[in-house]
């Protein structure tokens, strides 16, 4: 239900001075901000989530598809609905550390991800990339992962700019199921 917007300040107890803004609270983001589920060090046994996800069920780990060298998994803190990552099973930090088979399957899974996202959600385009190292913005720098972020014309609206919030129209479990159902077989 839409709430009418007024130019009159609204008293909002506990949020500071009255102003004309309404708040969309996203408390689940605090886990990301506080570093929940981040590794405590660079080794695989230092709490690397990408090393533990393969031992979970697809549903619990948000795994979309599994290959022999890599797997596709939804991002817990997505930039857009359907934001997924292609991750090697082997705990390596740098793209140059991948062997030929891992590199080939990572590329193949990236293509499959694009195909699945187009089929499931009609994505118009993609941002694809890796942040190599903490200085480059890698949230988990010790374990390589490639982001595949679906984009749509007009998907950059006022919410991220003004509200610092992304509106995701679907639960991650539902997105995982939808993408797994359309994932192209090799």
GROMACS .gro file of N, CA, C and O in nm, residues 18-69:
model
  208
   18UNK      N    1   1.275   1.583   1.292
   18UNK     CA    2   1.168   1.561   1.193
   18UNK      C    3   1.212   1.614   1.056
   18UNK      O    4   1.278   1.718   1.047
   19UNK      N    5   1.179   1.543   0.953
   19UNK     CA    6   1.209   1.587   0.817
   19UNK      C    7   1.103   1.530   0.724
   19UNK      O    8   1.007   1.468   0.768
   20UNK      N    9   1.117   1.552   0.597
   20UNK     CA   10   1.020   1.508   0.499
   20UNK      C   11   1.041   1.367   0.447
   20UNK      O   12   0.974   1.324   0.355
   21UNK      N   13   1.136   1.294   0.505
   21UNK     CA   14   1.168   1.160   0.454
   21UNK      C   15   1.094   1.052   0.531
   21UNK      O   16   1.078   1.059   0.652
   22UNK      N   17   1.055   0.951   0.461
   22UNK     CA   18   1.007   0.828   0.523
   22UNK      C   19   1.124   0.733   0.522
   22UNK      O   20   1.213   0.744   0.440
   23UNK      N   21   1.126   0.637   0.612
   23UNK     CA   22   1.239   0.544   0.623
   23UNK      C   23   1.199   0.405   0.575
   23UNK      O   24   1.090   0.358   0.604
   24UNK      N   25   1.286   0.345   0.502
   24UNK     CA   26   1.274   0.204   0.466
   24UNK      C   27   1.389   0.135   0.538
   24UNK      O   28   1.505   0.150   0.501
   25UNK      N   29   1.357   0.064   0.643
   25UNK     CA   30   1.458   0.001   0.725
   25UNK      C   31   1.504  -0.129   0.661
   25UNK      O   32   1.422  -0.209   0.615
   26UNK      N   33   1.634  -0.151   0.659
   26UNK     CA   34   1.690  -0.274   0.606
   26UNK      C   35   1.788  -0.332   0.708
   26UNK      O   36   1.909  -0.336   0.685
   27UNK      N   37   1.736  -0.378   0.822
   27UNK     CA   38   1.826  -0.426   0.927
   27UNK      C   39   1.909  -0.548   0.888
   27UNK      O   40   2.016  -0.568   0.945
   28UNK      N   41   1.865  -0.626   0.790
   28UNK     CA   42   1.944  -0.741   0.746
   28UNK      C   43   2.080  -0.699   0.690
   28UNK      O   44   2.173  -0.776   0.693
   29UNK      N   45   2.092  -0.576   0.642
   29UNK     CA   46   2.219  -0.528   0.588
   29UNK      C   47   2.325  -0.510   0.696
   29UNK      O   48   2.443  -0.504   0.668
   30UNK      N   49   2.282  -0.500   0.823
   30UNK     CA   50   2.377  -0.480   0.932
   30UNK      C   51   2.473  -0.599   0.942
   30UNK      O   52   2.590  -0.581   0.977
   31UNK      N   53   2.428  -0.718   0.909
   31UNK     CA   54   2.517  -0.835   0.911
   31UNK      C   55   2.635  -0.813   0.816
   31UNK      O   56   2.750  -0.844   0.851
   32UNK      N   57   2.609  -0.760   0.699
   32UNK     CA   58   2.715  -0.732   0.603
   32UNK      C   59   2.807  -0.621   0.653
   32UNK      O   60   2.929  -0.633   0.650
   33UNK      N   61   2.746  -0.514   0.703
   33UNK     CA   62   2.823  -0.400   0.752
   33UNK      C   63   2.916  -0.441   0.866
   33UNK      O   64   3.031  -0.399   0.873
   34UNK      N   65   2.867  -0.528   0.954
   34UNK     CA   66   2.947  -0.570   1.069
   34UNK      C   67   3.041  -0.686   1.037
   34UNK      O   68   3.114  -0.732   1.124
   35UNK      N   69   3.040  -0.733   0.912
   35UNK     CA   70   3.135  -0.835   0.872
   35UNK      C   71   3.095  -0.977   0.910
   35UNK      O   72   3.181  -1.066   0.912
   36UNK      N   73   2.967  -1.000   0.935
   36UNK     CA   74   2.922  -1.135   0.968
   36UNK      C   75   2.954  -1.230   0.852
   36UNK      O   76   2.941  -1.194   0.735
   37UNK      N   77   2.998  -1.349   0.884
   37UNK     CA   78   3.034  -1.451   0.786
   37UNK      C   79   3.160  -1.419   0.707
   37UNK      O   80   3.188  -1.484   0.607
   38UNK      N   81   3.237  -1.319   0.748
   38UNK     CA   82   3.363  -1.289   0.681
   38UNK      C   83   3.471  -1.377   0.741
   38UNK      O   84   3.471  -1.405   0.861
   39UNK      N   85   3.564  -1.422   0.661
   39UNK     CA   86   3.675  -1.503   0.713
   39UNK      C   87   3.758  -1.425   0.815
   39UNK      O   88   3.768  -1.303   0.808
   40UNK      N   89   3.817  -1.499   0.906
   40UNK     CA   90   3.904  -1.436   1.006
   40UNK      C   91   4.048  -1.429   0.959
   40UNK      O   92   4.130  -1.364   1.022
   41UNK      N   93   4.079  -1.496   0.849
   41UNK     CA   94   4.214  -1.496   0.793
   41UNK      C   95   4.211  -1.547   0.651
   41UNK      O   96   4.105  -1.576   0.596
   42UNK      N   97   4.328  -1.563   0.587
   42UNK     CA   98   4.333  -1.601   0.446
   42UNK      C   99   4.320  -1.751   0.416
   42UNK      O  100   4.298  -1.788   0.302
   43UNK      N  101   4.332  -1.837   0.516
   43UNK     CA  102   4.331  -1.982   0.492
   43UNK      C  103   4.187  -2.034   0.479
   43UNK      O  104   4.094  -1.975   0.533
   44UNK      N  105   4.170  -2.146   0.408
   44UNK     CA  106   4.036  -2.203   0.392
   44UNK      C  107   3.967  -2.233   0.525
   44UNK      O  108   3.846  -2.221   0.536
   45UNK      N  109   4.043  -2.272   0.626
   45UNK     CA  110   3.984  -2.306   0.755
   45UNK      C  111   3.969  -2.186   0.847
   45UNK      O  112   3.939  -2.199   0.965
   46UNK      N  113   3.984  -2.064   0.791
   46UNK     CA  114   3.964  -1.941   0.868
   46UNK      C  115   3.822  -1.888   0.853
   46UNK      O  116   3.797  -1.768   0.866
   47UNK      N  117   3.729  -1.976   0.823
   47UNK     CA  118   3.589  -1.936   0.814
   47UNK      C  119   3.546  -1.886   0.677
   47UNK      O  120   3.449  -1.811   0.667
   48UNK      N  121   3.612  -1.931   0.572
   48UNK     CA  122   3.576  -1.888   0.437
   48UNK      C  123   3.437  -1.943   0.401
   48UNK      O  124   3.419  -2.064   0.392
   49UNK      N  125   3.339  -1.855   0.376
   49UNK     CA  126   3.207  -1.905   0.341
   49UNK      C  127   3.205  -1.980   0.208
   49UNK      O  128   3.127  -2.073   0.191
   50UNK      N  129   3.292  -1.940   0.115
   50UNK     CA  130   3.294  -2.008  -0.015
   50UNK      C  131   3.348  -2.150  -0.004
   50UNK      O  132   3.322  -2.234  -0.090
   51UNK      N  133   3.426  -2.177   0.100
   51UNK     CA  134   3.474  -2.313   0.124
   51UNK      C  135   3.369  -2.398   0.197
   51UNK      O  136   3.366  -2.520   0.181
   52UNK      N  137   3.283  -2.334   0.275
   52UNK     CA  138   3.182  -2.411   0.349
   52UNK      C  139   3.052  -2.430   0.271
   52UNK      O  140   2.980  -2.527   0.293
   53UNK      N  141   3.019  -2.341   0.179
   53UNK     CA  142   2.894  -2.351   0.103
   53UNK      C  143   2.879  -2.484   0.031
   53UNK      O  144   2.770  -2.544   0.034
   54UNK      N  145   2.983  -2.538  -0.035
   54UNK     CA  146   2.964  -2.664  -0.107
   54UNK      C  147   2.919  -2.781  -0.020
   54UNK      O  148   2.859  -2.877  -0.069
   55UNK      N  149   2.944  -2.777   0.111
   55UNK     CA  150   2.902  -2.886   0.199
   55UNK      C  151   2.755  -2.874   0.240
   55UNK      O  152   2.700  -2.968   0.298
   56UNK      N  153   2.692  -2.762   0.208
   56UNK     CA  154   2.551  -2.741   0.240
   56UNK      C  155   2.463  -2.793   0.127
   56UNK      O  156   2.509  -2.811   0.014
   57UNK      N  157   2.335  -2.810   0.156
   57UNK     CA  158   2.241  -2.841   0.049
   57UNK      C  159   2.232  -2.720  -0.043
   57UNK      O  160   2.266  -2.607  -0.003
   58UNK      N  161   2.185  -2.741  -0.165
   58UNK     CA  162   2.171  -2.629  -0.257
   58UNK      C  163   2.082  -2.522  -0.198
   58UNK      O  164   2.111  -2.402  -0.208
   59UNK      N  165   1.973  -2.562  -0.134
   59UNK     CA  166   1.878  -2.467  -0.077
   59UNK      C  167   1.942  -2.388   0.037
   59UNK      O  168   1.930  -2.266   0.044
   60UNK      N  169   2.011  -2.456   0.128
   60UNK     CA  170   2.071  -2.387   0.243
   60UNK      C  171   2.189  -2.299   0.202
   60UNK      O  172   2.212  -2.194   0.262
   61UNK      N  173   2.264  -2.342   0.102
   61UNK     CA  174   2.380  -2.265   0.057
   61UNK      C  175   2.349  -2.165  -0.053
   61UNK      O  176   2.437  -2.093  -0.097
   62UNK      N  177   2.222  -2.163  -0.100
   62UNK     CA  178   2.179  -2.080  -0.212
   62UNK      C  179   2.256  -2.111  -0.340
   62UNK      O  180   2.280  -2.025  -0.424
   63UNK      N  181   2.295  -2.239  -0.354
   63UNK     CA  182   2.368  -2.284  -0.472
   63UNK      C  183   2.269  -2.304  -0.587
   63UNK      O  184   2.167  -2.371  -0.572
   64UNK      N  185   2.303  -2.248  -0.700
   64UNK     CA  186   2.219  -2.260  -0.819
   64UNK      C  187   2.260  -2.380  -0.902
   64UNK      O  188   2.176  -2.454  -0.951
   65UNK      N  189   2.389  -2.399  -0.918
   65UNK     CA  190   2.440  -2.510  -0.998
   65UNK      C  191   2.581  -2.545  -0.952
   65UNK      O  192   2.655  -2.459  -0.903
   66UNK      N  193   2.616  -2.673  -0.970
   66UNK     CA  194   2.749  -2.722  -0.932
   66UNK      C  195   2.817  -2.784  -1.053
   66UNK      O  196   2.756  -2.862  -1.124
   67UNK      N  197   2.942  -2.748  -1.072
   67UNK     CA  198   3.022  -2.811  -1.176
   67UNK      C  199   3.131  -2.894  -1.111
   67UNK      O  200   3.127  -2.919  -0.990
   68UNK      N  201   3.230  -2.935  -1.189
   68UNK     CA  202   3.339  -3.013  -1.131
   68UNK      C  203   3.446  -2.924  -1.068
   68UNK      O  204   3.512  -2.965  -0.974
   69UNK      N  205   3.461  -2.800  -1.116
   69UNK     CA  206   3.564  -2.711  -1.063
   69UNK      C  207   3.508  -2.584  -0.999
   69UNK      O  208   3.576  -2.520  -0.920
   0.00000   0.00000   0.00000
